JSON list of C-alpha atoms in Angstrom, two decimals:
[
{"chain": "A", "resi": 9, "resn": "ASP", "atom": "CA", "xyz": [29.44, 77.15, -79.55]},
{"chain": "A", "resi": 10, "resn": "THR", "atom": "CA", "xyz": [26.49, 79.17, -78.36]},
{"chain": "A", "resi": 11, "resn": "GLY", "atom": "CA", "xyz": [23.01, 79.09, -79.79]},
{"chain": "A", "resi": 12, "resn": "VAL", "atom": "CA", "xyz": [20.55, 81.92, -80.20]},
{"chain": "A", "resi": 13, "resn": "SER", "atom": "CA", "xyz": [20.07, 83.90, -77.02]},
{"chain": "A", "resi": 14, "resn": "GLN", "atom": "CA", "xyz": [17.27, 86.24, -76.05]},
{"chain": "A", "resi": 15, "resn": "ASN", "atom": "CA", "xyz": [16.90, 88.75, -73.26]},
{"chain": "A", "resi": 16, "resn": "PRO", "atom": "CA", "xyz": [15.01, 89.15, -71.11]},
{"chain": "A", "resi": 17, "resn": "ARG", "atom": "CA", "xyz": [13.42, 85.74, -70.74]},
{"chain": "A", "resi": 18, "resn": "HIS", "atom": "CA", "xyz": [10.36, 87.18, -69.04]},
{"chain": "A", "resi": 19, "resn": "LYS", "atom": "CA", "xyz": [8.87, 90.65, -69.04]},
{"chain": "A", "resi": 20, "resn": "ILE", "atom": "CA", "xyz": [5.86, 91.95, -67.17]},
{"chain": "A", "resi": 21, "resn": "THR", "atom": "CA", "xyz": [4.71, 95.43, -68.03]},
{"chain": "A", "resi": 22, "resn": "LYS", "atom": "CA", "xyz": [1.73, 97.67, -67.66]},
{"chain": "A", "resi": 23, "resn": "ARG", "atom": "CA", "xyz": [-0.46, 98.57, -70.59]},
{"chain": "A", "resi": 24, "resn": "GLY", "atom": "CA", "xyz": [0.84, 101.63, -72.38]},
{"chain": "A", "resi": 25, "resn": "GLN", "atom": "CA", "xyz": [4.49, 101.08, -71.53]},
{"chain": "A", "resi": 26, "resn": "ASN", "atom": "CA", "xyz": [7.21, 100.45, -74.12]},
{"chain": "A", "resi": 27, "resn": "VAL", "atom": "CA", "xyz": [9.25, 97.27, -74.06]},
{"chain": "A", "resi": 28, "resn": "THR", "atom": "CA", "xyz": [12.37, 96.19, -75.92]},
{"chain": "A", "resi": 29, "resn": "PHE", "atom": "CA", "xyz": [13.67, 92.69, -76.46]},
{"chain": "A", "resi": 30, "resn": "ARG", "atom": "CA", "xyz": [17.09, 91.66, -77.64]},
{"chain": "A", "resi": 31, "resn": "CYS", "atom": "CA", "xyz": [18.17, 88.71, -79.75]},
{"chain": "A", "resi": 32, "resn": "ASP", "atom": "CA", "xyz": [21.74, 87.54, -80.30]},
{"chain": "A", "resi": 33, "resn": "PRO", "atom": "CA", "xyz": [21.90, 85.10, -83.21]},
{"chain": "A", "resi": 34, "resn": "ILE", "atom": "CA", "xyz": [24.40, 82.36, -83.88]},
{"chain": "A", "resi": 35, "resn": "SER", "atom": "CA", "xyz": [27.52, 84.28, -84.84]},
{"chain": "A", "resi": 36, "resn": "GLU", "atom": "CA", "xyz": [27.97, 83.35, -88.50]},
{"chain": "A", "resi": 37, "resn": "HIS", "atom": "CA", "xyz": [24.27, 83.48, -89.36]},
{"chain": "A", "resi": 38, "resn": "ASN", "atom": "CA", "xyz": [23.19, 86.16, -91.81]},
{"chain": "A", "resi": 39, "resn": "ARG", "atom": "CA", "xyz": [19.43, 85.89, -91.38]},
{"chain": "A", "resi": 40, "resn": "LEU", "atom": "CA", "xyz": [17.43, 86.74, -88.29]},
{"chain": "A", "resi": 41, "resn": "TYR", "atom": "CA", "xyz": [13.70, 86.23, -87.78]},
{"chain": "A", "resi": 42, "resn": "TRP", "atom": "CA", "xyz": [11.19, 87.41, -85.22]},
{"chain": "A", "resi": 43, "resn": "TYR", "atom": "CA", "xyz": [8.04, 85.43, -84.44]},
{"chain": "A", "resi": 44, "resn": "ARG", "atom": "CA", "xyz": [5.21, 85.73, -81.96]},
{"chain": "A", "resi": 45, "resn": "GLN", "atom": "CA", "xyz": [3.51, 82.73, -80.43]},
{"chain": "A", "resi": 46, "resn": "THR", "atom": "CA", "xyz": [0.40, 82.62, -78.30]},
{"chain": "A", "resi": 47, "resn": "LEU", "atom": "CA", "xyz": [-0.75, 79.67, -76.26]},
{"chain": "A", "resi": 48, "resn": "GLY", "atom": "CA", "xyz": [-1.80, 76.69, -78.32]},
{"chain": "A", "resi": 49, "resn": "GLN", "atom": "CA", "xyz": [-0.76, 78.23, -81.61]},
{"chain": "A", "resi": 50, "resn": "GLY", "atom": "CA", "xyz": [2.15, 77.88, -83.95]},
{"chain": "A", "resi": 51, "resn": "PRO", "atom": "CA", "xyz": [4.66, 80.69, -84.38]},
{"chain": "A", "resi": 52, "resn": "GLU", "atom": "CA", "xyz": [3.45, 83.73, -86.30]},
{"chain": "A", "resi": 53, "resn": "PHE", "atom": "CA", "xyz": [5.99, 85.47, -88.52]},
{"chain": "A", "resi": 54, "resn": "LEU", "atom": "CA", "xyz": [6.67, 89.13, -87.68]},
{"chain": "A", "resi": 55, "resn": "THR", "atom": "CA", "xyz": [9.73, 90.21, -89.64]},
{"chain": "A", "resi": 56, "resn": "TYR", "atom": "CA", "xyz": [13.16, 89.15, -90.81]},
{"chain": "A", "resi": 57, "resn": "PHE", "atom": "CA", "xyz": [16.56, 90.57, -91.65]},
{"chain": "A", "resi": 58, "resn": "GLN", "atom": "CA", "xyz": [19.28, 89.54, -94.00]},
{"chain": "A", "resi": 59, "resn": "ASN", "atom": "CA", "xyz": [22.41, 91.05, -92.52]},
{"chain": "A", "resi": 60, "resn": "GLU", "atom": "CA", "xyz": [21.28, 94.53, -91.48]},
{"chain": "A", "resi": 61, "resn": "ALA", "atom": "CA", "xyz": [18.50, 94.89, -94.05]},
{"chain": "A", "resi": 62, "resn": "GLN", "atom": "CA", "xyz": [14.94, 94.32, -92.94]},
{"chain": "A", "resi": 63, "resn": "LEU", "atom": "CA", "xyz": [13.52, 92.46, -95.94]},
{"chain": "A", "resi": 64, "resn": "GLU", "atom": "CA", "xyz": [9.97, 91.78, -94.92]},
{"chain": "A", "resi": 65, "resn": "LYS", "atom": "CA", "xyz": [7.41, 92.68, -92.30]},
{"chain": "A", "resi": 66, "resn": "SER", "atom": "CA", "xyz": [4.16, 90.87, -91.71]},
{"chain": "A", "resi": 67, "resn": "ARG", "atom": "CA", "xyz": [1.08, 92.82, -92.74]},
{"chain": "A", "resi": 68, "resn": "LEU", "atom": "CA", "xyz": [-0.28, 91.88, -89.35]},
{"chain": "A", "resi": 69, "resn": "LEU", "atom": "CA", "xyz": [2.51, 93.82, -87.66]},
{"chain": "A", "resi": 70, "resn": "SER", "atom": "CA", "xyz": [1.17, 96.94, -86.04]},
{"chain": "A", "resi": 71, "resn": "ASP", "atom": "CA", "xyz": [2.99, 100.26, -86.39]},
{"chain": "A", "resi": 72, "resn": "ARG", "atom": "CA", "xyz": [3.69, 99.98, -82.68]},
{"chain": "A", "resi": 73, "resn": "PHE", "atom": "CA", "xyz": [6.21, 97.24, -83.46]},
{"chain": "A", "resi": 74, "resn": "SER", "atom": "CA", "xyz": [9.65, 98.06, -84.77]},
{"chain": "A", "resi": 75, "resn": "ALA", "atom": "CA", "xyz": [12.74, 95.94, -85.21]},
{"chain": "A", "resi": 76, "resn": "GLU", "atom": "CA", "xyz": [16.34, 96.76, -85.92]},
{"chain": "A", "resi": 77, "resn": "ARG", "atom": "CA", "xyz": [19.52, 94.92, -86.65]},
{"chain": "A", "resi": 78, "resn": "PRO", "atom": "CA", "xyz": [21.99, 97.80, -86.80]},
{"chain": "A", "resi": 79, "resn": "LYS", "atom": "CA", "xyz": [25.24, 96.02, -87.56]},
{"chain": "A", "resi": 80, "resn": "GLY", "atom": "CA", "xyz": [23.93, 92.79, -88.90]},
{"chain": "A", "resi": 81, "resn": "SER", "atom": "CA", "xyz": [24.56, 91.05, -85.61]},
{"chain": "A", "resi": 82, "resn": "PHE", "atom": "CA", "xyz": [22.11, 91.34, -82.70]},
{"chain": "A", "resi": 83, "resn": "SER", "atom": "CA", "xyz": [18.57, 92.57, -83.17]},
{"chain": "A", "resi": 84, "resn": "THR", "atom": "CA", "xyz": [16.06, 94.42, -81.05]},
{"chain": "A", "resi": 85, "resn": "LEU", "atom": "CA", "xyz": [12.29, 94.29, -81.17]},
{"chain": "A", "resi": 86, "resn": "GLU", "atom": "CA", "xyz": [10.45, 97.21, -79.61]},
{"chain": "A", "resi": 87, "resn": "ILE", "atom": "CA", "xyz": [6.77, 97.37, -78.82]},
{"chain": "A", "resi": 88, "resn": "GLN", "atom": "CA", "xyz": [5.44, 100.83, -78.08]},
{"chain": "A", "resi": 89, "resn": "ARG", "atom": "CA", "xyz": [2.31, 101.53, -76.05]},
{"chain": "A", "resi": 90, "resn": "THR", "atom": "CA", "xyz": [1.80, 97.90, -75.20]},
{"chain": "A", "resi": 91, "resn": "GLU", "atom": "CA", "xyz": [-1.68, 96.42, -75.15]},
{"chain": "A", "resi": 92, "resn": "GLN", "atom": "CA", "xyz": [-2.95, 93.35, -73.37]},
{"chain": "A", "resi": 93, "resn": "GLY", "atom": "CA", "xyz": [-3.24, 91.61, -76.74]},
{"chain": "A", "resi": 94, "resn": "ASP", "atom": "CA", "xyz": [0.54, 91.84, -77.10]},
{"chain": "A", "resi": 95, "resn": "SER", "atom": "CA", "xyz": [0.96, 89.26, -74.36]},
{"chain": "A", "resi": 96, "resn": "ALA", "atom": "CA", "xyz": [2.72, 86.34, -76.03]},
{"chain": "A", "resi": 97, "resn": "MET", "atom": "CA", "xyz": [6.03, 84.56, -76.41]},
{"chain": "A", "resi": 98, "resn": "TYR", "atom": "CA", "xyz": [8.36, 86.42, -78.74]},
{"chain": "A", "resi": 99, "resn": "LEU", "atom": "CA", "xyz": [10.75, 84.10, -80.51]},
{"chain": "A", "resi": 100, "resn": "CYS", "atom": "CA", "xyz": [13.89, 84.90, -82.41]},
{"chain": "A", "resi": 101, "resn": "ALA", "atom": "CA", "xyz": [15.54, 82.56, -84.90]},
{"chain": "A", "resi": 102, "resn": "SER", "atom": "CA", "xyz": [18.67, 82.78, -87.00]},
{"chain": "A", "resi": 103, "resn": "SER", "atom": "CA", "xyz": [19.87, 80.96, -90.08]},
{"chain": "A", "resi": 104, "resn": "LEU", "atom": "CA", "xyz": [22.65, 80.90, -92.61]},
{"chain": "A", "resi": 105, "resn": "LEU", "atom": "CA", "xyz": [21.52, 81.33, -96.17]},
{"chain": "A", "resi": 106, "resn": "ALA", "atom": "CA", "xyz": [24.41, 79.99, -98.17]},
{"chain": "A", "resi": 107, "resn": "ARG", "atom": "CA", "xyz": [25.33, 81.10, -101.66]},
{"chain": "A", "resi": 108, "resn": "GLY", "atom": "CA", "xyz": [23.28, 79.24, -104.20]},
{"chain": "A", "resi": 109, "resn": "GLY", "atom": "CA", "xyz": [20.31, 79.36, -101.87]},
{"chain": "A", "resi": 110, "resn": "LEU", "atom": "CA", "xyz": [20.09, 75.69, -101.16]},
{"chain": "A", "resi": 111, "resn": "GLY", "atom": "CA", "xyz": [17.75, 76.10, -98.26]},
{"chain": "A", "resi": 112, "resn": "GLU", "atom": "CA", "xyz": [18.29, 77.21, -94.69]},
{"chain": "A", "resi": 113, "resn": "THR", "atom": "CA", "xyz": [17.47, 75.95, -91.23]},
{"chain": "A", "resi": 114, "resn": "GLN", "atom": "CA", "xyz": [16.20, 78.33, -88.59]},
{"chain": "A", "resi": 115, "resn": "TYR", "atom": "CA", "xyz": [17.50, 77.83, -85.07]},
{"chain": "A", "resi": 116, "resn": "PHE", "atom": "CA", "xyz": [15.42, 79.33, -82.32]},
{"chain": "A", "resi": 117, "resn": "GLY", "atom": "CA", "xyz": [16.24, 81.08, -79.10]},
{"chain": "A", "resi": 118, "resn": "PRO", "atom": "CA", "xyz": [14.46, 80.40, -75.79]},
{"chain": "A", "resi": 119, "resn": "GLY", "atom": "CA", "xyz": [12.00, 83.24, -76.34]},
{"chain": "A", "resi": 120, "resn": "THR", "atom": "CA", "xyz": [10.88, 86.22, -74.30]},
{"chain": "A", "resi": 121, "resn": "ARG", "atom": "CA", "xyz": [7.56, 85.77, -72.56]},
{"chain": "A", "resi": 122, "resn": "LEU", "atom": "CA", "xyz": [5.69, 89.07, -72.36]},
{"chain": "A", "resi": 123, "resn": "LEU", "atom": "CA", "xyz": [2.77, 89.71, -70.06]},
{"chain": "A", "resi": 124, "resn": "VAL", "atom": "CA", "xyz": [0.95, 93.01, -70.38]},
{"chain": "A", "resi": 125, "resn": "LEU", "atom": "CA", "xyz": [-1.22, 93.85, -67.39]},
{"chain": "B", "resi": 203, "resn": "ALA", "atom": "CA", "xyz": [-0.04, 79.18, -101.57]},
{"chain": "B", "resi": 204, "resn": "GLN", "atom": "CA", "xyz": [1.58, 76.83, -99.13]},
{"chain": "B", "resi": 205, "resn": "LYS", "atom": "CA", "xyz": [-0.11, 75.01, -96.31]},
{"chain": "B", "resi": 206, "resn": "VAL", "atom": "CA", "xyz": [0.82, 72.50, -93.62]},
{"chain": "B", "resi": 207, "resn": "THR", "atom": "CA", "xyz": [-1.77, 70.34, -91.90]},
{"chain": "B", "resi": 208, "resn": "GLN", "atom": "CA", "xyz": [-1.25, 68.45, -88.69]},
{"chain": "B", "resi": 209, "resn": "ALA", "atom": "CA", "xyz": [-4.59, 66.81, -88.16]},
{"chain": "B", "resi": 210, "resn": "GLN", "atom": "CA", "xyz": [-3.76, 65.33, -84.77]},
{"chain": "B", "resi": 211, "resn": "THR", "atom": "CA", "xyz": [-4.26, 67.98, -82.14]},
{"chain": "B", "resi": 212, "resn": "GLU", "atom": "CA", "xyz": [-3.23, 65.78, -79.24]},
{"chain": "B", "resi": 213, "resn": "ILE", "atom": "CA", "xyz": [-1.94, 62.24, -78.86]},
{"chain": "B", "resi": 214, "resn": "SER", "atom": "CA", "xyz": [-1.57, 60.40, -75.59]},
{"chain": "B", "resi": 215, "resn": "VAL", "atom": "CA", "xyz": [0.28, 57.10, -75.29]},
{"chain": "B", "resi": 216, "resn": "VAL", "atom": "CA", "xyz": [1.87, 55.04, -72.58]},
{"chain": "B", "resi": 217, "resn": "GLU", "atom": "CA", "xyz": [5.63, 55.02, -72.33]},
{"chain": "B", "resi": 218, "resn": "LYS", "atom": "CA", "xyz": [7.42, 52.56, -74.63]},
{"chain": "B", "resi": 219, "resn": "GLU", "atom": "CA", "xyz": [4.68, 52.64, -77.23]},
{"chain": "B", "resi": 220, "resn": "ASP", "atom": "CA", "xyz": [5.50, 53.72, -80.76]},
{"chain": "B", "resi": 221, "resn": "VAL", "atom": "CA", "xyz": [3.75, 56.84, -82.00]},
{"chain": "B", "resi": 222, "resn": "THR", "atom": "CA", "xyz": [3.47, 58.50, -85.40]},
{"chain": "B", "resi": 223, "resn": "LEU", "atom": "CA", "xyz": [2.78, 62.18, -85.91]},
{"chain": "B", "resi": 224, "resn": "ASP", "atom": "CA", "xyz": [1.23, 63.05, -89.25]},
{"chain": "B", "resi": 225, "resn": "CYS", "atom": "CA", "xyz": [2.08, 66.00, -91.46]},
{"chain": "B", "resi": 226, "resn": "VAL", "atom": "CA", "xyz": [0.55, 66.79, -94.83]},
{"chain": "B", "resi": 227, "resn": "TYR", "atom": "CA", "xyz": [1.75, 69.72, -96.89]},
{"chain": "B", "resi": 228, "resn": "GLU", "atom": "CA", "xyz": [0.63, 71.65, -99.96]},
{"chain": "B", "resi": 229, "resn": "THR", "atom": "CA", "xyz": [2.81, 73.59, -102.34]},
{"chain": "B", "resi": 230, "resn": "ARG", "atom": "CA", "xyz": [3.14, 74.11, -106.07]},
{"chain": "B", "resi": 231, "resn": "ASP", "atom": "CA", "xyz": [6.84, 74.85, -105.82]},
{"chain": "B", "resi": 232, "resn": "THR", "atom": "CA", "xyz": [9.10, 72.09, -107.05]},
{"chain": "B", "resi": 233, "resn": "THR", "atom": "CA", "xyz": [11.87, 72.99, -104.62]},
{"chain": "B", "resi": 234, "resn": "TYR", "atom": "CA", "xyz": [10.83, 73.04, -101.00]},
{"chain": "B", "resi": 235, "resn": "TYR", "atom": "CA", "xyz": [12.01, 72.05, -97.56]},
{"chain": "B", "resi": 236, "resn": "LEU", "atom": "CA", "xyz": [10.22, 70.27, -94.76]},
{"chain": "B", "resi": 237, "resn": "PHE", "atom": "CA", "xyz": [11.02, 70.53, -91.08]},
{"chain": "B", "resi": 238, "resn": "TRP", "atom": "CA", "xyz": [10.08, 69.12, -87.72]},
{"chain": "B", "resi": 239, "resn": "TYR", "atom": "CA", "xyz": [10.56, 71.08, -84.52]},
{"chain": "B", "resi": 240, "resn": "LYS", "atom": "CA", "xyz": [9.95, 70.05, -80.93]},
{"chain": "B", "resi": 241, "resn": "GLN", "atom": "CA", "xyz": [8.65, 72.49, -78.34]},
{"chain": "B", "resi": 242, "resn": "PRO", "atom": "CA", "xyz": [8.90, 71.15, -74.78]},
{"chain": "B", "resi": 243, "resn": "PRO", "atom": "CA", "xyz": [7.08, 72.88, -71.92]},
{"chain": "B", "resi": 244, "resn": "SER", "atom": "CA", "xyz": [10.04, 75.23, -71.47]},
{"chain": "B", "resi": 245, "resn": "GLY", "atom": "CA", "xyz": [8.99, 76.88, -74.74]},
{"chain": "B", "resi": 246, "resn": "GLU", "atom": "CA", "xyz": [12.13, 76.73, -76.84]},
{"chain": "B", "resi": 247, "resn": "LEU", "atom": "CA", "xyz": [11.68, 75.39, -80.36]},
{"chain": "B", "resi": 248, "resn": "VAL", "atom": "CA", "xyz": [14.22, 72.67, -81.01]},
{"chain": "B", "resi": 249, "resn": "PHE", "atom": "CA", "xyz": [15.12, 71.79, -84.59]},
{"chain": "B", "resi": 250, "resn": "LEU", "atom": "CA", "xyz": [14.86, 68.07, -85.31]},
{"chain": "B", "resi": 251, "resn": "ILE", "atom": "CA", "xyz": [15.19, 67.57, -89.05]},
{"chain": "B", "resi": 252, "resn": "ARG", "atom": "CA", "xyz": [15.13, 69.24, -92.45]},
{"chain": "B", "resi": 253, "resn": "ARG", "atom": "CA", "xyz": [14.31, 67.39, -95.64]},
{"chain": "B", "resi": 254, "resn": "ASN", "atom": "CA", "xyz": [14.77, 68.74, -99.17]},
{"chain": "B", "resi": 255, "resn": "SER", "atom": "CA", "xyz": [12.13, 68.05, -101.80]},
{"chain": "B", "resi": 256, "resn": "PHE", "atom": "CA", "xyz": [14.63, 66.33, -104.06]},
{"chain": "B", "resi": 257, "resn": "ASP", "atom": "CA", "xyz": [15.65, 63.83, -101.41]},
{"chain": "B", "resi": 258, "resn": "GLU", "atom": "CA", "xyz": [12.93, 61.33, -100.59]},
{"chain": "B", "resi": 259, "resn": "GLN", "atom": "CA", "xyz": [15.13, 59.05, -98.54]},
{"chain": "B", "resi": 260, "resn": "ASN", "atom": "CA", "xyz": [13.70, 58.27, -95.17]},
{"chain": "B", "resi": 261, "resn": "GLU", "atom": "CA", "xyz": [15.83, 59.07, -92.18]},
{"chain": "B", "resi": 262, "resn": "ILE", "atom": "CA", "xyz": [16.40, 57.45, -88.84]},
{"chain": "B", "resi": 263, "resn": "SER", "atom": "CA", "xyz": [18.07, 59.06, -85.87]},
{"chain": "B", "resi": 264, "resn": "GLY", "atom": "CA", "xyz": [18.02, 56.91, -82.78]},
{"chain": "B", "resi": 265, "resn": "ARG", "atom": "CA", "xyz": [14.40, 56.42, -81.75]},
{"chain": "B", "resi": 266, "resn": "TYR", "atom": "CA", "xyz": [13.22, 59.01, -84.28]},
{"chain": "B", "resi": 267, "resn": "SER", "atom": "CA", "xyz": [12.40, 58.28, -87.90]},
{"chain": "B", "resi": 268, "resn": "TRP", "atom": "CA", "xyz": [10.85, 60.30, -90.68]},
{"chain": "B", "resi": 269, "resn": "ASN", "atom": "CA", "xyz": [8.90, 59.08, -93.69]},
{"chain": "B", "resi": 270, "resn": "PHE", "atom": "CA", "xyz": [8.81, 61.52, -96.60]},
{"chain": "B", "resi": 271, "resn": "GLN", "atom": "CA", "xyz": [6.41, 60.60, -99.41]},
{"chain": "B", "resi": 272, "resn": "LYS", "atom": "CA", "xyz": [5.95, 63.08, -102.25]},
{"chain": "B", "resi": 273, "resn": "SER", "atom": "CA", "xyz": [3.16, 60.96, -103.77]},
{"chain": "B", "resi": 274, "resn": "THR", "atom": "CA", "xyz": [0.96, 61.69, -100.76]},
{"chain": "B", "resi": 275, "resn": "SER", "atom": "CA", "xyz": [2.56, 65.02, -99.81]},
{"chain": "B", "resi": 276, "resn": "SER", "atom": "CA", "xyz": [3.30, 63.69, -96.37]},
{"chain": "B", "resi": 277, "resn": "PHE", "atom": "CA", "xyz": [6.22, 63.93, -93.99]},
{"chain": "B", "resi": 278, "resn": "ASN", "atom": "CA", "xyz": [5.39, 61.79, -90.99]},
{"chain": "B", "resi": 279, "resn": "PHE", "atom": "CA", "xyz": [7.42, 61.46, -87.83]},
{"chain": "B", "resi": 280, "resn": "THR", "atom": "CA", "xyz": [7.63, 58.28, -85.76]},
{"chain": "B", "resi": 281, "resn": "ILE", "atom": "CA", "xyz": [8.99, 57.91, -82.26]},
{"chain": "B", "resi": 282, "resn": "THR", "atom": "CA", "xyz": [9.84, 54.36, -81.36]},
{"chain": "B", "resi": 283, "resn": "ALA", "atom": "CA", "xyz": [9.72, 53.21, -77.75]},
{"chain": "B", "resi": 284, "resn": "SER", "atom": "CA", "xyz": [8.47, 56.59, -76.54]},
{"chain": "B", "resi": 285, "resn": "GLN", "atom": "CA", "xyz": [9.74, 58.09, -73.31]},
{"chain": "B", "resi": 286, "resn": "VAL", "atom": "CA", "xyz": [8.25, 60.63, -70.93]},
{"chain": "B", "resi": 287, "resn": "VAL", "atom": "CA", "xyz": [10.87, 63.16, -72.07]},
{"chain": "B", "resi": 288, "resn": "ASP", "atom": "CA", "xyz": [9.36, 63.02, -75.55]},
{"chain": "B", "resi": 289, "resn": "SER", "atom": "CA", "xyz": [6.30, 64.85, -74.21]},
{"chain": "B", "resi": 290, "resn": "ALA", "atom": "CA", "xyz": [6.11, 68.13, -76.09]},
{"chain": "B", "resi": 291, "resn": "VAL", "atom": "CA", "xyz": [4.33, 69.92, -78.89]},
{"chain": "B", "resi": 292, "resn": "TYR", "atom": "CA", "xyz": [5.72, 68.93, -82.27]},
{"chain": "B", "resi": 293, "resn": "PHE", "atom": "CA", "xyz": [5.48, 71.25, -85.25]},
{"chain": "B", "resi": 294, "resn": "CYS", "atom": "CA", "xyz": [5.84, 70.41, -88.90]},
{"chain": "B", "resi": 295, "resn": "ALA", "atom": "CA", "xyz": [6.84, 73.29, -91.18]},
{"chain": "B", "resi": 296, "resn": "LEU", "atom": "CA", "xyz": [7.46, 74.00, -94.85]},
{"chain": "B", "resi": 297, "resn": "SER", "atom": "CA", "xyz": [9.51, 76.55, -96.74]},
{"chain": "B", "resi": 298, "resn": "VAL", "atom": "CA", "xyz": [9.93, 77.09, -100.46]},
{"chain": "B", "resi": 299, "resn": "LYS", "atom": "CA", "xyz": [12.95, 78.27, -102.38]},
{"chain": "B", "resi": 300, "resn": "SER", "atom": "CA", "xyz": [11.29, 81.45, -103.59]},
{"chain": "B", "resi": 301, "resn": "ASN", "atom": "CA", "xyz": [10.65, 82.58, -100.01]},
{"chain": "B", "resi": 302, "resn": "TYR", "atom": "CA", "xyz": [12.31, 80.88, -97.10]},
{"chain": "B", "resi": 303, "resn": "GLN", "atom": "CA", "xyz": [9.71, 81.81, -94.54]},
{"chain": "B", "resi": 304, "resn": "LEU", "atom": "CA", "xyz": [8.45, 78.88, -92.55]},
{"chain": "B", "resi": 305, "resn": "ILE", "atom": "CA", "xyz": [4.83, 77.89, -92.96]},
{"chain": "B", "resi": 306, "resn": "TRP", "atom": "CA", "xyz": [3.80, 76.14, -89.77]},
{"chain": "B", "resi": 307, "resn": "GLY", "atom": "CA", "xyz": [1.33, 73.43, -88.96]},
{"chain": "B", "resi": 308, "resn": "ALA", "atom": "CA", "xyz": [-0.85, 73.87, -85.91]},
{"chain": "B", "resi": 309, "resn": "GLY", "atom": "CA", "xyz": [1.24, 71.45, -83.91]},
{"chain": "B", "resi": 310, "resn": "THR", "atom": "CA", "xyz": [0.53, 68.10, -82.25]},
{"chain": "B", "resi": 311, "resn": "LYS", "atom": "CA", "xyz": [0.70, 67.87, -78.49]},
{"chain": "B", "resi": 312, "resn": "LEU", "atom": "CA", "xyz": [2.26, 64.56, -77.54]},
{"chain": "B", "resi": 313, "resn": "ILE", "atom": "CA", "xyz": [1.72, 63.23, -74.03]},
{"chain": "B", "resi": 314, "resn": "ILE", "atom": "CA", "xyz": [3.73, 60.24, -72.92]},
{"chain": "B", "resi": 315, "resn": "LYS", "atom": "CA", "xyz": [2.36, 58.72, -69.74]},
{"chain": "B", "resi": 316, "resn": "PRO", "atom": "CA", "xyz": [4.63, 56.70, -67.46]}
]
């Protein structure tokens, strides 16, 4: 049984470049979440998918950020024209929302640490 | 609106001491879920426990125990006989049935000194 995996684990890029991160959720999970976390803070919600549908995006999410989950399995998060303020840990989580909606537990991947120079 | 408060920013104890991490939550929803996650220095958030609002039973898992009290809107976490490996940031979080997004506390950094 494998947990949530994320690639790459670390990314260093220059300001203005585009970056893409990948998340592979736990196989039977139907929900996938993206968060951003900066040092000393709790995770900040970015967006989430139920199967392949993107159901919500944070109002704080810039237009430079886009996420996809094309077949309801893995997901990608792209940041275009990166800025130094994008430097953070990007966390992915997955969960199984069962029928009846009796709650869900999000399981997190190891994160991708982004540094924008 | 929902809110989670972890008033303790940092706690430092000597190994083998017991330590309690406080979590106070606010919600008007009658169905909600409370969580604790551990984030060691490696950065990965590790799920520890989920509690449903309709189940106030306290839980014990090894050296970990959780005290859920609806009367005080608290969900406190106690580590008994702490070990250096318990050093991490611990987050309390809340979700409600109408929207399963996690509302996070600010986290408590726990330092266990040998």
